[in-house]
Amino acid sequence: MDKTELKGKWNELKGKLKQQYADLTDDDLLYVEGKEDELYGRIQQRVGKTKEEVKDLIDKL
């Protein structure tokens, strides 16, 4: 998923991630344009997956 798609669908994806991983907070899922890597890093720390696994997870949602 490219940055434009991520930005456009972020609210929907955020809800799905919070359903799947209850440990994720709104702060963890705060999307700031240009800081996608930081976002992936926060999610990665919370769910215990690699960056590539997190990207694949988001792509599948």
Phi, psi and omega in degrees: 000128180277174186297325180294316178295317180301313181296317183291328184253011190298318182299319178294314180295322180300316179297318180293320178296319180294327176292318184282326182232094185297339180287344181286134179254170176300323178295322178298326187259019179289116180269123175236122182305132181090354181238040181298322180297322178296319178299311179300321179296318179295316179296317180303315180296319183289321185261352176071037179238163178286166180300319179295322177295321178294315178298317177297319178301313180294320178298326182282341179285000000 
